Tab-separated table of C-alpha atoms in Angstrom:
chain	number	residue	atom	x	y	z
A	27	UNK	CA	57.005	61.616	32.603
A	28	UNK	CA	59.577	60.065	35.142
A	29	UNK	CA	62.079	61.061	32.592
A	30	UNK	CA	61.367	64.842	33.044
A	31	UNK	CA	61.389	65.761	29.143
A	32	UNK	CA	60.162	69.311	29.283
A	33	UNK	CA	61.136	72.538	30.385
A	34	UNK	CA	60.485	74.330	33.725
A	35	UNK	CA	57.043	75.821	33.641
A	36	UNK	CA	56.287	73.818	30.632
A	37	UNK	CA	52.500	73.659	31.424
A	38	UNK	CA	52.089	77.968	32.016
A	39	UNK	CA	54.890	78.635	28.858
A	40	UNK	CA	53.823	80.583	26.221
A	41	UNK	CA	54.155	79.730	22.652
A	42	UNK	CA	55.002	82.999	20.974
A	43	UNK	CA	57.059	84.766	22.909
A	44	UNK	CA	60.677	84.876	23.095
A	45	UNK	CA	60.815	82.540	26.523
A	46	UNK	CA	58.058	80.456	25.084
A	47	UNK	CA	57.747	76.820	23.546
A	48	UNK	CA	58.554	77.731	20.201
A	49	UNK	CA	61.569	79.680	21.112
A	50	UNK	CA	63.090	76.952	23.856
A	51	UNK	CA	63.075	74.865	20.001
A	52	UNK	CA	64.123	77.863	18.283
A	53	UNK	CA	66.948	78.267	20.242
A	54	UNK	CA	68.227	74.346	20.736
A	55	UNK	CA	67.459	73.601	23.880
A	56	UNK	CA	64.575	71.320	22.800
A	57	UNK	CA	65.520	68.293	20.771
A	58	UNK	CA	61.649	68.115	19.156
A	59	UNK	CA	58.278	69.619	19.421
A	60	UNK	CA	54.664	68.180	18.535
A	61	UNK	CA	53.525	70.849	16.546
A	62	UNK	CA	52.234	72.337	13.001
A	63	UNK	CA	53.053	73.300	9.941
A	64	UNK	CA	53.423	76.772	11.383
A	65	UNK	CA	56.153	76.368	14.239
A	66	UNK	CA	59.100	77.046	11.813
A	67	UNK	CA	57.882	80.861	11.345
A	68	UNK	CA	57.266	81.476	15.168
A	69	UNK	CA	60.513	79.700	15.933
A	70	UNK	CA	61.857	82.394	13.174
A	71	UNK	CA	60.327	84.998	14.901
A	72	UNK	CA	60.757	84.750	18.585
A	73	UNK	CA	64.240	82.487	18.421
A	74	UNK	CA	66.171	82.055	15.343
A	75	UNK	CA	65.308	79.872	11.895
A	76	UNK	CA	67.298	76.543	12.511
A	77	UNK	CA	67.180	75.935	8.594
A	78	UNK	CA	68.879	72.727	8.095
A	79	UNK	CA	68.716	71.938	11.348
A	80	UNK	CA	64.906	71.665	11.568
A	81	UNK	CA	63.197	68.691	10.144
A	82	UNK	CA	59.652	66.542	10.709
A	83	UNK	CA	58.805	63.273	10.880
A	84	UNK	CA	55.626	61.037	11.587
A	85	UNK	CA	54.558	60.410	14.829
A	86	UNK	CA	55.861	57.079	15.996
A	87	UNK	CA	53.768	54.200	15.612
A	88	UNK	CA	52.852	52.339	18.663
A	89	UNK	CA	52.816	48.470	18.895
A	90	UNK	CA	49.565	47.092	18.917
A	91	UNK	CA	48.009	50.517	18.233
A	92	UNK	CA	45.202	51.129	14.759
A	93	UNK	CA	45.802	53.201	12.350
A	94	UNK	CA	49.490	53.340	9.337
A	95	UNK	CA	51.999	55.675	10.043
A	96	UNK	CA	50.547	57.704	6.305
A	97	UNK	CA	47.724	59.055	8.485
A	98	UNK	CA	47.591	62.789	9.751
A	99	UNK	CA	46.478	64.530	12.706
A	100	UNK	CA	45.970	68.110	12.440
A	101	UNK	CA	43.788	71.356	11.095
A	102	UNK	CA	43.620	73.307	7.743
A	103	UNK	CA	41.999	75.831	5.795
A	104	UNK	CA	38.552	75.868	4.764
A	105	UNK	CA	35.951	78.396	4.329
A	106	UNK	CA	31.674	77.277	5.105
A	107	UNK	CA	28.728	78.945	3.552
A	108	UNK	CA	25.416	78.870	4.587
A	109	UNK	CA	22.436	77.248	2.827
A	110	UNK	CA	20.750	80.519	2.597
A	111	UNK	CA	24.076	82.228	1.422
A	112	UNK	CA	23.864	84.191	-2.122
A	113	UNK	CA	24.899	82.431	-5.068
A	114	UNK	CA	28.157	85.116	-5.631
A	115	UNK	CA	29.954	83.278	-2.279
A	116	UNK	CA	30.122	80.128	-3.926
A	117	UNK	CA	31.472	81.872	-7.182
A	118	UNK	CA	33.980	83.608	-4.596
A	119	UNK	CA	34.959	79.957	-3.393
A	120	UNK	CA	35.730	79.084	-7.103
A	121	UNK	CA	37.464	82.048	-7.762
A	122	UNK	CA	39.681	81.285	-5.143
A	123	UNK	CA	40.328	77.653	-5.784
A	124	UNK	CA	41.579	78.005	-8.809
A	125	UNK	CA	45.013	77.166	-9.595
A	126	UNK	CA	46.254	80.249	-10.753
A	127	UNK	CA	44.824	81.979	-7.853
A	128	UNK	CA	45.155	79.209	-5.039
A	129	UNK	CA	48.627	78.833	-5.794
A	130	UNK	CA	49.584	83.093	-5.609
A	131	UNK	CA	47.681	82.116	-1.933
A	132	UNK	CA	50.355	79.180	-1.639
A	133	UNK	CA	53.112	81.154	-3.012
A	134	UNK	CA	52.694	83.977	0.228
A	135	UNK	CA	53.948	80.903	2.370
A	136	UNK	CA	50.532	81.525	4.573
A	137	UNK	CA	49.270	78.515	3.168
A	138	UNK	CA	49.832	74.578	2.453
A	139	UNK	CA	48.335	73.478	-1.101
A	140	UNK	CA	44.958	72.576	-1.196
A	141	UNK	CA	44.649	72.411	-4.592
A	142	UNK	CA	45.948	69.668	-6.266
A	143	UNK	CA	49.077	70.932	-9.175
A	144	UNK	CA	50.572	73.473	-7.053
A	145	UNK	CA	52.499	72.134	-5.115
A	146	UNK	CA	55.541	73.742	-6.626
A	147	UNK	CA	54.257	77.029	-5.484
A	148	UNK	CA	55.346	76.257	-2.165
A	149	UNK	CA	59.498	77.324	-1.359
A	150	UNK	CA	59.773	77.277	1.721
A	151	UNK	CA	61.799	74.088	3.102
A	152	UNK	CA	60.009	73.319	6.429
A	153	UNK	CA	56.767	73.931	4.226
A	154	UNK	CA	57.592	71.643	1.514
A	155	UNK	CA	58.236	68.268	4.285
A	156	UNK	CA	54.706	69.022	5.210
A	157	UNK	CA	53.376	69.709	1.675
A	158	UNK	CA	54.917	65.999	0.815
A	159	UNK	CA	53.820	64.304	3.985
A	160	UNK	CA	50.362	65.612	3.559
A	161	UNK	CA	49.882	64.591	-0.090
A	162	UNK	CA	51.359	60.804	0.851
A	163	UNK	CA	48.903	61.238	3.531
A	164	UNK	CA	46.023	58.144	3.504
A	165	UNK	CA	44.207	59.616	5.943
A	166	UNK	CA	43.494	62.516	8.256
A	167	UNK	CA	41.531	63.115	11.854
A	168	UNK	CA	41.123	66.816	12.256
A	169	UNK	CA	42.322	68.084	15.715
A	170	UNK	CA	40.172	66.324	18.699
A	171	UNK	CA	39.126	69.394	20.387
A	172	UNK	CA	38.050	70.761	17.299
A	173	UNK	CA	36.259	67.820	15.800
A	174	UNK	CA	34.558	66.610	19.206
A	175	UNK	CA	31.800	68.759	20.699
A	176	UNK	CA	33.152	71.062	22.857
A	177	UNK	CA	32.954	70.009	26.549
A	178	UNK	CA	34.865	66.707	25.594
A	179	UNK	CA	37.052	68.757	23.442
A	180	UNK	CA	38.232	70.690	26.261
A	181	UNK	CA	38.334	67.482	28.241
A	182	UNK	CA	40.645	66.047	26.538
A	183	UNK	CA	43.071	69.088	26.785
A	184	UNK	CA	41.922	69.479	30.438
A	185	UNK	CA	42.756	65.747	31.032
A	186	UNK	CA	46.223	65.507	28.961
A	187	UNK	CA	47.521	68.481	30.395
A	188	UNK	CA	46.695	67.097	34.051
A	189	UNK	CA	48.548	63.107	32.764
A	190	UNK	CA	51.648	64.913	31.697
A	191	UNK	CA	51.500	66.933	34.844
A	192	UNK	CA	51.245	63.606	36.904
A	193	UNK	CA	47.930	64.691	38.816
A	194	UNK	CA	46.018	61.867	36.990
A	195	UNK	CA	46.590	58.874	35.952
A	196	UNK	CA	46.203	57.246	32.827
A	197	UNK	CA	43.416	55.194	33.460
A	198	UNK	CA	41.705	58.116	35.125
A	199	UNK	CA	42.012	60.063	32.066
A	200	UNK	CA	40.195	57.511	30.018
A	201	UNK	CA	37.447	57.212	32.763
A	202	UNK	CA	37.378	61.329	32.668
A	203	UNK	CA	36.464	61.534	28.700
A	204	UNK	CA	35.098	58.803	28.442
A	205	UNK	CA	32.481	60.148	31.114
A	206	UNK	CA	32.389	63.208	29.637
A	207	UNK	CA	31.557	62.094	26.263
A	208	UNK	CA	28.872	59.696	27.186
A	209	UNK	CA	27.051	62.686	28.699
A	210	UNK	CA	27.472	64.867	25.305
């Protein structure tokens, strides 16, 4: 953080608007952003689309750290039915999956492949880095906040955003969660 590597008002910037995150990428005066698959159509629509210019890569492995450089960190689609749900929402489910329909879905550019063949479906080129990193993938961890219970969830946003904002320390982070979670 000593380096200073983000914009003024990083912490209160918006994402989609045309001062925000997305656009301070859009617009080249970021060199990279930790985000997903769908930055390059915000950056589109509150900056400009840096085409070629735009590309992805891994997070960097860390010496001494678990885990291979083919594993992902992120969300997706999926749908959940109930137990008690009728039979016709499961036939929905399969209706939807298939191929032929999964792959008009795909086609849109709204969503990544989920079903294996169709990956030629997808055309746009920011898409397809993602499509190909995600099916080399040997591993994935949904989001934290999303796959943790809520309160430590939130603590670990709570706590990150106060690290990179140099009101806590790292080891008072860890102490923070770690708290948090033993209490879930």
């Amino acid at each position: 953080m000593d380096l200073k590597p983000f914009q003024q008002g990083f912490l209160g910037a918006d994402y989609q608007t045309p001062d925000g995150q997305a656009a301070t990428m859009g617009n080249g005066k970021a060199a990279m952003e930790l985000m997903g698959q769908w930055s390059p159509t915000v950056q589109k629509d509150t900056s400009k689309d840096l085409g070629d210019d735009l590309g992805f890569f891994p997070f960097p492995t860390v010496e001494g750290g678990k885990g291979a450089i083919t594993e992902v960190m992120g969300g997706g689609g999926g749908f959940a039915v109930g137990a008690d749900a009728p039979a016709e929402a499961v036939d929905f489910l399969k209706y939807i999956s298939t191929p032929e329909n999964a792959g008009r879905a795909v086609a849109t550019g709204a969503f990544q492949p989920v079903v294996k063949g169709i990956e030629d479906k997808v055309t746009d080129q920011h898409a397809k880095l993602v499509t190909e990193n995600l099916g080399k993938a040997t591993g994935a961890q949904l989001y934290l906040d999303q796959y943790l219970p809520p309160a430590v969830g939130q603590q670990i946003n709570d706590s990150t955003a106060e690290l990179i904002a140099g009101t806590k320390t790292p080891e008072e982070v860890a102490k923070t969660i770690t708290q948090t979670a033993q209490s879930e």
